[in-house]
mmCIF file of C-alpha atoms in Angstrom:
data_model
loop_
_atom_site.group_PDB
_atom_site.id
_atom_site.type_symbol
_atom_site.label_atom_id
_atom_site.label_comp_id
_atom_site.label_asym_id
_atom_site.label_seq_id
_atom_site.Cartn_x
_atom_site.Cartn_y
_atom_site.Cartn_z
ATOM 1 C CA MET A 29 137.738 79.128 63.100
ATOM 2 C CA SER A 30 137.124 79.825 59.434
ATOM 3 C CA ARG A 31 135.757 83.243 60.441
ATOM 4 C CA LEU A 32 139.024 84.286 62.115
ATOM 5 C CA PRO A 33 140.846 85.550 58.976
ATOM 6 C CA ALA A 34 137.830 87.729 58.160
ATOM 7 C CA LEU A 35 137.853 88.989 61.746
ATOM 8 C CA PHE A 36 141.566 89.738 61.519
ATOM 9 C CA LEU A 37 141.014 91.611 58.258
ATOM 10 C CA ALA A 38 138.141 93.613 59.719
ATOM 11 C CA LEU A 39 140.267 94.539 62.723
ATOM 12 C CA ALA A 40 143.198 95.352 60.492
ATOM 13 C CA LEU A 41 141.185 97.672 58.324
ATOM 14 C CA SER A 42 139.422 99.403 61.197
ATOM 15 C CA GLY A 43 142.161 99.627 63.822
ATOM 16 C CA PRO A 44 144.739 102.379 64.220
ATOM 17 C CA LEU A 45 148.132 101.899 62.689
ATOM 18 C CA ALA A 46 149.812 102.694 66.002
ATOM 19 C CA ALA A 47 152.968 100.778 66.822
ATOM 20 C CA GLN A 48 153.394 99.869 63.156
ATOM 21 C CA THR A 49 155.471 101.590 60.522
ATOM 22 C CA ALA A 50 154.854 101.402 56.800
ATOM 23 C CA SER A 51 157.984 100.834 54.804
ATOM 24 C CA LEU A 52 160.265 103.453 53.324
ATOM 25 C CA PRO A 53 160.234 103.928 49.577
ATOM 26 C CA VAL A 54 161.194 100.597 48.058
ATOM 27 C CA ALA A 55 164.332 101.826 46.246
ATOM 28 C CA GLU A 56 165.865 103.086 49.514
ATOM 29 C CA GLU A 57 165.225 99.832 51.364
ATOM 30 C CA ASN A 58 166.565 97.455 48.719
ATOM 31 C CA VAL A 59 170.177 98.560 49.048
ATOM 32 C CA GLY A 60 172.265 95.969 50.863
ATOM 33 C CA ILE A 61 169.586 93.319 51.410
ATOM 34 C CA ASN A 62 171.192 89.981 52.269
ATOM 35 C CA PRO A 63 168.353 87.439 51.918
ATOM 36 C CA ARG A 64 169.635 84.907 54.441
ATOM 37 C CA TYR A 65 168.229 83.561 57.690
ATOM 38 C CA LEU A 66 168.671 80.695 60.146
ATOM 39 C CA LEU A 67 165.486 80.151 62.145
ATOM 40 C CA GLN A 68 163.128 77.470 63.457
ATOM 41 C CA ASP A 69 160.064 76.035 61.723
ATOM 42 C CA PRO A 70 156.792 74.986 63.446
ATOM 43 C CA ASN A 71 158.211 71.491 64.076
ATOM 44 C CA GLY A 72 161.275 72.823 65.896
ATOM 45 C CA ARG A 73 163.680 72.122 63.017
ATOM 46 C CA SER A 74 166.353 74.580 61.964
ATOM 47 C CA VAL A 75 165.498 76.257 58.665
ATOM 48 C CA THR A 76 167.666 78.429 56.460
ATOM 49 C CA SER A 77 166.972 80.347 53.296
ATOM 50 C CA GLU A 78 168.775 77.495 51.502
ATOM 51 C CA ASP A 79 166.095 74.971 52.508
ATOM 52 C CA PHE A 80 163.718 76.410 49.918
ATOM 53 C CA ARG A 81 166.110 76.218 46.947
ATOM 54 C CA GLY A 82 164.177 75.661 43.750
ATOM 55 C CA ARG A 83 161.156 77.591 45.047
ATOM 56 C CA PHE A 84 160.439 81.288 45.241
ATOM 57 C CA GLN A 85 159.992 82.687 48.764
ATOM 58 C CA LEU A 86 157.534 85.428 49.732
ATOM 59 C CA ILE A 87 158.610 86.700 53.153
ATOM 60 C CA ALA A 88 156.975 89.071 55.633
ATOM 61 C CA PHE A 89 158.140 90.049 59.118
ATOM 62 C CA GLY A 90 155.696 90.708 61.960
ATOM 63 C CA TYR A 91 154.222 89.215 65.121
ATOM 64 C CA THR A 92 151.058 87.503 66.294
ATOM 65 C CA TYR A 93 149.945 90.253 68.702
ATOM 66 C CA CYS A 94 150.078 92.786 65.866
ATOM 67 C CA PRO A 95 146.771 94.678 65.738
ATOM 68 C CA ASP A 96 146.589 95.594 62.076
ATOM 69 C CA ILE A 97 149.506 95.463 59.619
ATOM 70 C CA CYS A 98 150.444 91.814 60.182
ATOM 71 C CA PRO A 99 146.958 90.318 59.823
ATOM 72 C CA THR A 100 146.409 92.484 56.750
ATOM 73 C CA THR A 101 149.697 91.273 55.263
ATOM 74 C CA LEU A 102 148.807 87.634 55.930
ATOM 75 C CA VAL A 103 145.344 88.055 54.392
ATOM 76 C CA GLU A 104 147.104 89.507 51.336
ATOM 77 C CA MET A 105 149.636 86.667 51.293
ATOM 78 C CA ALA A 106 146.817 84.096 51.408
ATOM 79 C CA ALA A 107 144.995 85.929 48.594
ATOM 80 C CA ILE A 108 148.173 85.920 46.482
ATOM 81 C CA LEU A 109 148.529 82.155 46.947
ATOM 82 C CA LYS A 110 144.903 81.683 45.924
ATOM 83 C CA GLN A 111 145.192 83.947 42.875
ATOM 84 C CA LEU A 112 148.365 82.200 41.709
ATOM 85 C CA GLY A 113 146.474 78.917 41.423
ATOM 86 C CA ASP A 114 148.768 76.132 40.202
ATOM 87 C CA GLN A 115 151.748 78.501 40.218
ATOM 88 C CA ALA A 116 151.490 78.769 44.020
ATOM 89 C CA GLY A 117 153.262 75.397 44.301
ATOM 90 C CA ARG A 118 156.451 77.162 43.197
ATOM 91 C CA LEU A 119 156.165 79.760 45.995
ATOM 92 C CA GLN A 120 156.819 79.315 49.723
ATOM 93 C CA ALA A 121 155.044 81.949 51.826
ATOM 94 C CA ILE A 122 156.920 82.725 55.069
ATOM 95 C CA PHE A 123 156.057 84.840 58.123
ATOM 96 C CA ILE A 124 159.052 85.621 60.375
ATOM 97 C CA THR A 125 158.290 86.848 63.884
ATOM 98 C CA VAL A 126 159.938 89.910 65.387
ATOM 99 C CA ASP A 127 158.562 88.916 68.818
ATOM 100 C CA PRO A 128 160.233 85.591 69.680
ATOM 101 C CA GLU A 129 159.428 85.974 73.387
ATOM 102 C CA ARG A 130 155.711 85.461 72.740
ATOM 103 C CA ASP A 131 155.715 83.795 69.318
ATOM 104 C CA SER A 132 156.714 80.178 69.829
ATOM 105 C CA ALA A 133 156.750 77.812 66.873
ATOM 106 C CA GLN A 134 153.341 76.415 67.870
ATOM 107 C CA VAL A 135 151.807 79.871 68.327
ATOM 108 C CA LEU A 136 153.038 80.843 64.858
ATOM 109 C CA LYS A 137 151.728 77.623 63.310
ATOM 110 C CA THR A 138 148.259 78.234 64.727
ATOM 111 C CA TYR A 139 148.310 81.916 63.752
ATOM 112 C CA THR A 140 149.485 81.461 60.145
ATOM 113 C CA GLY A 141 147.114 78.504 59.749
ATOM 114 C CA PHE A 142 144.152 80.849 60.286
ATOM 115 C CA PHE A 143 145.113 82.610 57.059
ATOM 116 C CA ASP A 144 146.450 79.745 54.913
ATOM 117 C CA PRO A 145 148.118 76.479 55.985
ATOM 118 C CA ARG A 146 150.732 76.980 53.250
ATOM 119 C CA ILE A 147 152.188 79.982 55.107
ATOM 120 C CA VAL A 148 155.078 78.859 57.309
ATOM 121 C CA GLY A 149 155.786 80.779 60.519
ATOM 122 C CA LEU A 150 159.432 80.981 61.578
ATOM 123 C CA THR A 151 160.849 81.943 64.955
ATOM 124 C CA GLY A 152 164.187 81.657 66.738
ATOM 125 C CA SER A 153 166.311 83.143 69.467
ATOM 126 C CA PRO A 154 166.272 86.938 69.792
ATOM 127 C CA ALA A 155 169.811 87.012 68.322
ATOM 128 C CA LEU A 156 168.827 84.960 65.259
ATOM 129 C CA ILE A 157 165.684 87.038 64.711
ATOM 130 C CA ARG A 158 167.776 90.220 64.936
ATOM 131 C CA ARG A 159 170.284 88.860 62.413
ATOM 132 C CA ALA A 160 167.530 87.887 59.946
ATOM 133 C CA ALA A 161 165.827 91.277 60.335
ATOM 134 C CA ASP A 162 169.123 93.115 59.873
ATOM 135 C CA ASN A 163 169.847 91.073 56.737
ATOM 136 C CA PHE A 164 166.506 92.169 55.267
ATOM 137 C CA LYS A 165 166.847 95.764 56.563
ATOM 138 C CA ILE A 166 163.827 95.327 58.844
ATOM 139 C CA ARG A 167 163.650 97.719 61.771
ATOM 140 C CA TYR A 168 161.775 96.683 64.897
ATOM 141 C CA ALA A 169 161.614 97.643 68.584
ATOM 142 C CA LYS A 170 159.378 96.994 71.578
ATOM 143 C CA VAL A 171 157.060 99.848 72.524
ATOM 144 C CA ARG A 172 155.631 100.065 76.053
ATOM 145 C CA GLU A 173 153.210 102.524 77.599
ATOM 146 C CA PRO A 174 155.024 104.757 80.123
ATOM 147 C CA GLY A 175 154.400 103.310 83.582
ATOM 148 C CA GLY A 176 152.526 100.361 82.085
ATOM 149 C CA ASP A 177 152.923 96.662 82.737
ATOM 150 C CA PRO A 178 156.257 95.539 81.189
ATOM 151 C CA ALA A 179 154.594 92.316 79.992
ATOM 152 C CA HIS A 180 152.253 94.328 77.761
ATOM 153 C CA TYR A 181 153.960 95.796 74.735
ATOM 154 C CA ALA A 182 153.652 96.279 71.014
ATOM 155 C CA VAL A 183 156.441 95.855 68.489
ATOM 156 C CA ASP A 184 156.990 98.739 66.102
ATOM 157 C CA HIS A 185 158.309 97.255 62.853
ATOM 158 C CA SER A 186 158.877 97.821 59.152
ATOM 159 C CA ALA A 187 156.237 96.439 56.834
ATOM 160 C CA GLY A 188 156.129 94.965 53.351
ATOM 161 C CA MET A 189 156.937 91.663 51.651
ATOM 162 C CA PHE A 190 160.122 90.345 50.051
ATOM 163 C CA LEU A 191 160.344 88.031 47.061
ATOM 164 C CA LEU A 192 163.350 85.722 46.715
ATOM 165 C CA GLY A 193 164.122 83.708 43.613
ATOM 166 C CA PRO A 194 164.523 79.930 43.396
ATOM 167 C CA ASP A 195 168.281 80.401 43.862
ATOM 168 C CA GLY A 196 167.670 82.345 47.094
ATOM 169 C CA SER A 197 168.557 85.717 45.564
ATOM 170 C CA PHE A 198 166.641 88.874 46.393
ATOM 171 C CA ILE A 199 164.233 89.871 43.597
ATOM 172 C CA ALA A 200 161.874 92.550 44.929
ATOM 173 C CA LYS A 201 160.419 94.282 47.960
ATOM 174 C CA PHE A 202 156.729 95.081 47.827
ATOM 175 C CA ALA A 203 155.562 98.049 49.878
ATOM 176 C CA PHE A 204 152.808 97.596 52.441
ATOM 177 C CA ALA A 205 149.322 98.197 51.014
ATOM 178 C CA THR A 206 150.294 97.370 47.431
ATOM 179 C CA PRO A 207 147.030 96.053 45.910
ATOM 180 C CA VAL A 208 146.801 92.256 45.940
ATOM 181 C CA ASP A 209 145.957 92.060 42.235
ATOM 182 C CA GLU A 210 149.142 93.990 41.432
ATOM 183 C CA LEU A 211 151.227 91.798 43.750
ATOM 184 C CA SER A 212 149.797 88.609 42.254
ATOM 185 C CA ALA A 213 150.422 89.808 38.698
ATOM 186 C CA ARG A 214 154.007 90.834 39.450
ATOM 187 C CA ILE A 215 154.803 87.615 41.293
ATOM 188 C CA SER A 216 153.180 85.548 38.543
ATOM 189 C CA GLY A 217 155.388 87.369 36.052
ATOM 190 C CA TYR A 218 158.510 86.473 38.030
ATOM 191 C CA LEU A 219 157.367 82.870 38.368
ATOM 192 C CA GLY A 220 156.765 82.630 34.623
ATOM 193 C CA ALA A 221 160.102 84.199 33.731
ATOM 194 C CA ARG A 222 162.256 81.742 35.704
#
C-alpha cells in the first residue's frame, strides 16, 4: 500500500487532464468566498468549519475516481504537511468530495489515508456538498460519454486549495500546480504570523 501514493502521482503526471478544470486566476475566484461547510467525517459525525477553530485549515475539493488533479493535489497536500514539520500540528488538511454518490466516508478515509493519515476526507448529502462548493466558489458537474453507461462518469471540477485561519476566516486560495515549496513557505508564513 505504501506504493499507492507514488502510483497516484505517476498517473496524475502522465494522464490527460480531461474532465478536470484548473482554477481561474486567484483574484477572480476569491470574491465572495464564504468559508463554511456542514459535512460528515470518516466516522459518520457531522463536521462544520467551526469544529477546527484554533487550527488553520487547508481545503481541497475533488473525488476519489479523479484520474489526475485530485491525486496530484493530495500528494502536494501530504508534502506540505511533511515540509511544515512541527508546524503541521496547527494545520488540518481536508479533502471534500464533489462525488457523494460514490465517495462514502469509508471510501474517503481509505483514499486520503494512502496519501497521509492526517488528511481528513469529508462527504455529505448532494445538497450539503453543493452548498459547501457554492460557498467556496467551486464549480463541478458530472460528465458522461454520449451513449455510455450512466454509472460511468467523471466529475469536471475547479481545482486549487484554500487556506482558512484559526478563526475560520478565508486567508488565501492557491492555484492548482503552484510548486509545493512555494505553498509550504507561504503557509508557514501564515502559521508564524498568527
